Amino acid sequence: MLELTAKPLTPDAFASFGEVLDARTSPSFSINAGRTQRHHDLAKVETLGENGHTLINIFVSQPVSLPLKLTFLERHPLGSQAFMPLNQERFIVVVAPPGEAINPQDVRAFVTDGRQGVNYRAGTWHAIQSVLAREGEFIVVDRGGEGNNCEEYPLDITVTLSE
Ligand SMILES: NC(=O)N[C@@H](O)C(=O)O
Ligand code: NI
């Protein structure tokens, strides 16, 4: 059993797994006659394989209980997957680097602060969406198309929050 304490999510700590989506830490430029700041091109959307194309989805998820007990991580080899909360929901992120096997020492657990989203790079191992405290609504941008784009890797992980 791998036991992890989730740490606050930061762009640097997450850089090898994908991108953090956050208007507070990303550059922007003014559009719409100055009424809007555009935080432009924040993450790489990958849609690989046959008929690969981008999907825009809404996930409505029930909260997880803590400590979070995981029995697997999953990956999407053919595409990236981004989650952005619509109502400042916090969620737990558990990731491991792309590869055919997971080294338990490389698994990392993070917790978001409500203003952050994530984009998992294609092939990054991750826990399925794990929203905290209340039902959560998320914009999810990922890949549609042919082929199997969801693989699971059995791994028992318990995640706690330090707070
Ligand atoms: N299966 C699905 O659409 N969602 C998962 O990939 C997830 O990461 O939550
Ligand atoms: Ni996923």
mmCIF file of C-alpha atoms and ligand atoms in Angstrom:
data_model
loop_
_atom_site.group_PDB
_atom_site.id
_atom_site.type_symbol
_atom_site.label_atom_id
_atom_site.label_comp_id
_atom_site.label_asym_id
_atom_site.label_seq_id
_atom_site.Cartn_x
_atom_site.Cartn_y
_atom_site.Cartn_z
ATOM 1 C CA MET A 1 0.000 0.000 0.000
ATOM 2 C CA LEU A 2 1.417 3.380 -1.023
ATOM 3 C CA GLU A 3 0.527 6.128 1.464
ATOM 4 C CA LEU A 4 0.738 9.726 0.253
ATOM 5 C CA THR A 5 -0.028 13.138 1.734
ATOM 6 C CA ALA A 6 -1.354 15.515 -0.916
ATOM 7 C CA LYS A 7 0.702 18.687 -1.319
ATOM 8 C CA PRO A 8 -0.572 22.027 -2.659
ATOM 9 C CA LEU A 9 -0.510 21.988 -6.467
ATOM 10 C CA THR A 10 2.054 24.251 -8.145
ATOM 11 C CA PRO A 11 2.955 24.633 -11.845
ATOM 12 C CA ASP A 12 6.578 23.699 -11.219
ATOM 13 C CA ALA A 13 5.769 20.540 -9.246
ATOM 14 C CA PHE A 14 3.274 19.474 -11.927
ATOM 15 C CA ALA A 15 5.420 20.387 -14.963
ATOM 16 C CA SER A 16 6.480 16.827 -15.836
ATOM 17 C CA PHE A 17 2.846 15.633 -15.801
ATOM 18 C CA GLY A 18 1.203 18.440 -17.783
ATOM 19 C CA GLU A 19 0.063 21.995 -17.135
ATOM 20 C CA VAL A 20 -1.734 23.829 -14.313
ATOM 21 C CA LEU A 21 -4.591 26.065 -15.545
ATOM 22 C CA ASP A 22 -4.754 29.177 -13.361
ATOM 23 C CA ALA A 23 -5.571 32.789 -14.286
ATOM 24 C CA ARG A 24 -3.513 33.971 -11.314
ATOM 25 C CA THR A 25 -0.220 32.463 -12.469
ATOM 26 C CA SER A 26 -0.522 32.549 -16.276
ATOM 27 C CA PRO A 27 0.291 35.471 -18.594
ATOM 28 C CA SER A 28 -2.517 37.253 -20.395
ATOM 29 C CA PHE A 29 -3.163 40.027 -22.879
ATOM 30 C CA SER A 30 -5.994 42.519 -23.214
ATOM 31 C CA ILE A 31 -8.790 41.951 -25.762
ATOM 32 C CA ASN A 32 -12.383 43.127 -26.283
ATOM 33 C CA ALA A 33 -11.536 46.834 -26.005
ATOM 34 C CA GLY A 34 -9.803 46.211 -22.698
ATOM 35 C CA ARG A 35 -12.739 44.476 -21.010
ATOM 36 C CA THR A 36 -11.160 41.011 -21.118
ATOM 37 C CA GLN A 37 -7.798 39.517 -20.204
ATOM 38 C CA ARG A 38 -7.094 36.507 -22.440
ATOM 39 C CA HIS A 39 -4.996 33.810 -20.769
ATOM 40 C CA HIS A 40 -3.969 32.318 -24.063
ATOM 41 C CA ASP A 41 -2.836 28.814 -25.073
ATOM 42 C CA LEU A 42 -2.377 27.515 -21.528
ATOM 43 C CA ALA A 43 -1.995 23.826 -22.304
ATOM 44 C CA LYS A 44 -1.234 21.472 -25.155
ATOM 45 C CA VAL A 45 -4.336 19.582 -26.349
ATOM 46 C CA GLU A 46 -3.191 16.238 -27.786
ATOM 47 C CA THR A 47 -5.550 14.215 -29.999
ATOM 48 C CA LEU A 48 -3.490 11.373 -31.408
ATOM 49 C CA GLY A 49 -4.422 8.255 -33.383
ATOM 50 C CA GLU A 50 -7.124 7.502 -35.950
ATOM 51 C CA ASN A 51 -9.817 10.138 -36.219
ATOM 52 C CA GLY A 52 -8.407 11.866 -33.149
ATOM 53 C CA HIS A 53 -10.399 14.969 -32.319
ATOM 54 C CA THR A 54 -11.050 17.283 -29.378
ATOM 55 C CA LEU A 55 -13.988 16.756 -27.056
ATOM 56 C CA ILE A 56 -15.410 19.436 -24.757
ATOM 57 C CA ASN A 57 -17.361 17.811 -21.923
ATOM 58 C CA ILE A 58 -18.922 18.656 -18.568
ATOM 59 C CA PHE A 59 -18.320 16.224 -15.692
ATOM 60 C CA VAL A 60 -20.628 16.385 -12.682
ATOM 61 C CA SER A 61 -18.893 14.380 -9.948
ATOM 62 C CA GLN A 62 -19.854 13.324 -6.455
ATOM 63 C CA PRO A 63 -17.255 14.014 -3.754
ATOM 64 C CA VAL A 64 -14.781 11.427 -2.552
ATOM 65 C CA SER A 65 -14.284 10.617 1.128
ATOM 66 C CA LEU A 66 -10.942 10.948 2.868
ATOM 67 C CA PRO A 67 -8.570 9.300 3.149
ATOM 68 C CA LEU A 68 -8.887 8.618 -0.573
ATOM 69 C CA LYS A 69 -8.309 4.946 -1.343
ATOM 70 C CA LEU A 70 -7.267 4.195 -4.909
ATOM 71 C CA THR A 71 -6.837 0.754 -6.435
ATOM 72 C CA PHE A 72 -5.519 1.891 -9.807
ATOM 73 C CA LEU A 73 -4.206 4.785 -11.861
ATOM 74 C CA GLU A 74 -5.246 5.245 -15.491
ATOM 75 C CA ARG A 75 -3.721 6.781 -18.588
ATOM 76 C CA HIS A 76 -4.934 8.042 -21.943
ATOM 77 C CA PRO A 77 -2.182 7.125 -24.430
ATOM 78 C CA LEU A 78 -3.893 8.860 -27.345
ATOM 79 C CA GLY A 79 -4.690 12.200 -25.838
ATOM 80 C CA SER A 80 -4.438 14.796 -23.123
ATOM 81 C CA GLN A 81 -7.185 15.426 -20.585
ATOM 82 C CA ALA A 82 -7.921 18.756 -18.896
ATOM 83 C CA PHE A 83 -10.165 19.441 -15.877
ATOM 84 C CA MET A 84 -11.253 22.964 -14.928
ATOM 85 C CA PRO A 85 -13.720 23.502 -12.074
ATOM 86 C CA LEU A 86 -16.752 25.686 -12.776
ATOM 87 C CA ASN A 87 -17.477 26.627 -9.152
ATOM 88 C CA GLN A 88 -14.056 26.698 -7.459
ATOM 89 C CA GLU A 89 -14.277 23.047 -6.458
ATOM 90 C CA ARG A 90 -11.111 21.593 -4.959
ATOM 91 C CA PHE A 91 -9.928 18.177 -6.090
ATOM 92 C CA ILE A 92 -7.154 15.675 -5.496
ATOM 93 C CA VAL A 93 -4.640 14.965 -8.250
ATOM 94 C CA VAL A 94 -2.537 11.795 -8.157
ATOM 95 C CA VAL A 95 -0.082 11.348 -11.012
ATOM 96 C CA ALA A 96 2.858 9.292 -12.224
ATOM 97 C CA PRO A 97 5.107 9.825 -15.237
ATOM 98 C CA PRO A 98 4.217 8.211 -18.610
ATOM 99 C CA GLY A 99 5.630 4.736 -19.139
ATOM 100 C CA GLU A 100 4.594 1.093 -19.378
ATOM 101 C CA ALA A 101 5.035 0.574 -15.611
ATOM 102 C CA ILE A 102 4.664 2.824 -12.583
ATOM 103 C CA ASN A 103 7.475 3.128 -10.042
ATOM 104 C CA PRO A 104 5.658 3.784 -6.730
ATOM 105 C CA GLN A 105 8.454 6.189 -5.794
ATOM 106 C CA ASP A 106 7.473 8.390 -8.744
ATOM 107 C CA VAL A 107 3.812 8.779 -7.752
ATOM 108 C CA ARG A 108 2.843 12.298 -6.583
ATOM 109 C CA ALA A 109 -0.317 13.552 -4.877
ATOM 110 C CA PHE A 110 -1.541 17.138 -4.978
ATOM 111 C CA VAL A 111 -4.590 19.085 -3.863
ATOM 112 C CA THR A 112 -5.917 22.092 -5.773
ATOM 113 C CA ASP A 113 -7.102 25.330 -4.179
ATOM 114 C CA GLY A 114 -10.320 25.812 -6.152
ATOM 115 C CA ARG A 115 -8.936 28.265 -8.702
ATOM 116 C CA GLN A 116 -6.732 25.694 -10.402
ATOM 117 C CA GLY A 117 -7.345 23.187 -13.178
ATOM 118 C CA VAL A 118 -4.979 20.633 -14.667
ATOM 119 C CA ASN A 119 -4.180 19.262 -18.106
ATOM 120 C CA TYR A 120 -2.762 15.726 -18.030
ATOM 121 C CA ARG A 121 -0.282 15.170 -20.870
ATOM 122 C CA ALA A 122 -1.083 12.146 -23.074
ATOM 123 C CA GLY A 123 0.112 9.014 -21.277
ATOM 124 C CA THR A 124 0.419 10.568 -17.829
ATOM 125 C CA TRP A 125 -0.894 8.117 -15.227
ATOM 126 C CA HIS A 126 -3.535 9.710 -13.011
ATOM 127 C CA ALA A 127 -6.342 9.012 -10.583
ATOM 128 C CA ILE A 128 -9.862 9.388 -11.912
ATOM 129 C CA GLN A 129 -11.469 12.666 -10.994
ATOM 130 C CA SER A 130 -11.583 13.060 -7.197
ATOM 131 C CA VAL A 131 -13.491 16.175 -6.141
ATOM 132 C CA LEU A 132 -13.590 17.157 -2.462
ATOM 133 C CA ALA A 133 -16.396 18.203 -0.102
ATOM 134 C CA ARG A 134 -19.322 18.685 -2.520
ATOM 135 C CA GLU A 135 -20.682 17.788 -5.936
ATOM 136 C CA GLY A 136 -18.405 19.307 -8.547
ATOM 137 C CA GLU A 137 -18.921 20.515 -12.117
ATOM 138 C CA PHE A 138 -15.907 20.566 -14.431
ATOM 139 C CA ILE A 139 -15.213 21.476 -18.007
ATOM 140 C CA VAL A 140 -13.203 18.533 -19.354
ATOM 141 C CA VAL A 141 -11.284 18.768 -22.642
ATOM 142 C CA ASP A 142 -9.973 15.440 -23.921
ATOM 143 C CA ARG A 143 -9.684 13.232 -26.990
ATOM 144 C CA GLY A 144 -12.277 11.345 -29.025
ATOM 145 C CA GLY A 145 -11.621 8.971 -31.893
ATOM 146 C CA GLU A 146 -10.803 5.353 -32.656
ATOM 147 C CA GLY A 147 -8.760 3.022 -30.498
ATOM 148 C CA ASN A 148 -8.521 2.339 -26.791
ATOM 149 C CA ASN A 149 -7.666 5.552 -24.995
ATOM 150 C CA CYS A 150 -8.041 4.422 -21.390
ATOM 151 C CA GLU A 151 -5.715 1.914 -19.709
ATOM 152 C CA GLU A 152 -5.607 1.046 -15.998
ATOM 153 C CA TYR A 153 -2.627 0.097 -13.831
ATOM 154 C CA PRO A 154 -3.476 -1.638 -10.538
ATOM 155 C CA LEU A 155 -1.870 0.142 -7.584
ATOM 156 C CA ASP A 156 -3.162 0.519 -4.016
ATOM 157 C CA ILE A 157 -2.745 4.117 -2.858
ATOM 158 C CA THR A 158 -4.108 5.939 0.196
ATOM 159 C CA VAL A 159 -4.124 9.732 -0.008
ATOM 160 C CA THR A 160 -4.593 12.038 2.970
ATOM 161 C CA LEU A 161 -4.636 15.829 3.235
ATOM 162 C CA SER A 162 -2.116 17.513 5.531
ATOM 163 C CA GLU A 163 -4.661 20.207 6.541
HETATM 164 N N1 LIG B 1 -13.142 8.207 -18.124
HETATM 165 C C1 LIG B 1 -13.222 9.498 -18.113
HETATM 166 O O1 LIG B 1 -13.774 10.110 -19.009
HETATM 167 N N2 LIG B 1 -12.642 10.173 -17.040
HETATM 168 C C2 LIG B 1 -11.395 9.738 -16.521
HETATM 169 O O2 LIG B 1 -10.491 9.640 -17.599
HETATM 170 C C3 LIG B 1 -10.875 10.692 -15.494
HETATM 171 O O3 LIG B 1 -9.643 10.988 -15.517
HETATM 172 O O4 LIG B 1 -11.694 11.125 -14.659
HETATM 173 NI NI NI B 2 -8.626 10.347 -17.145
#
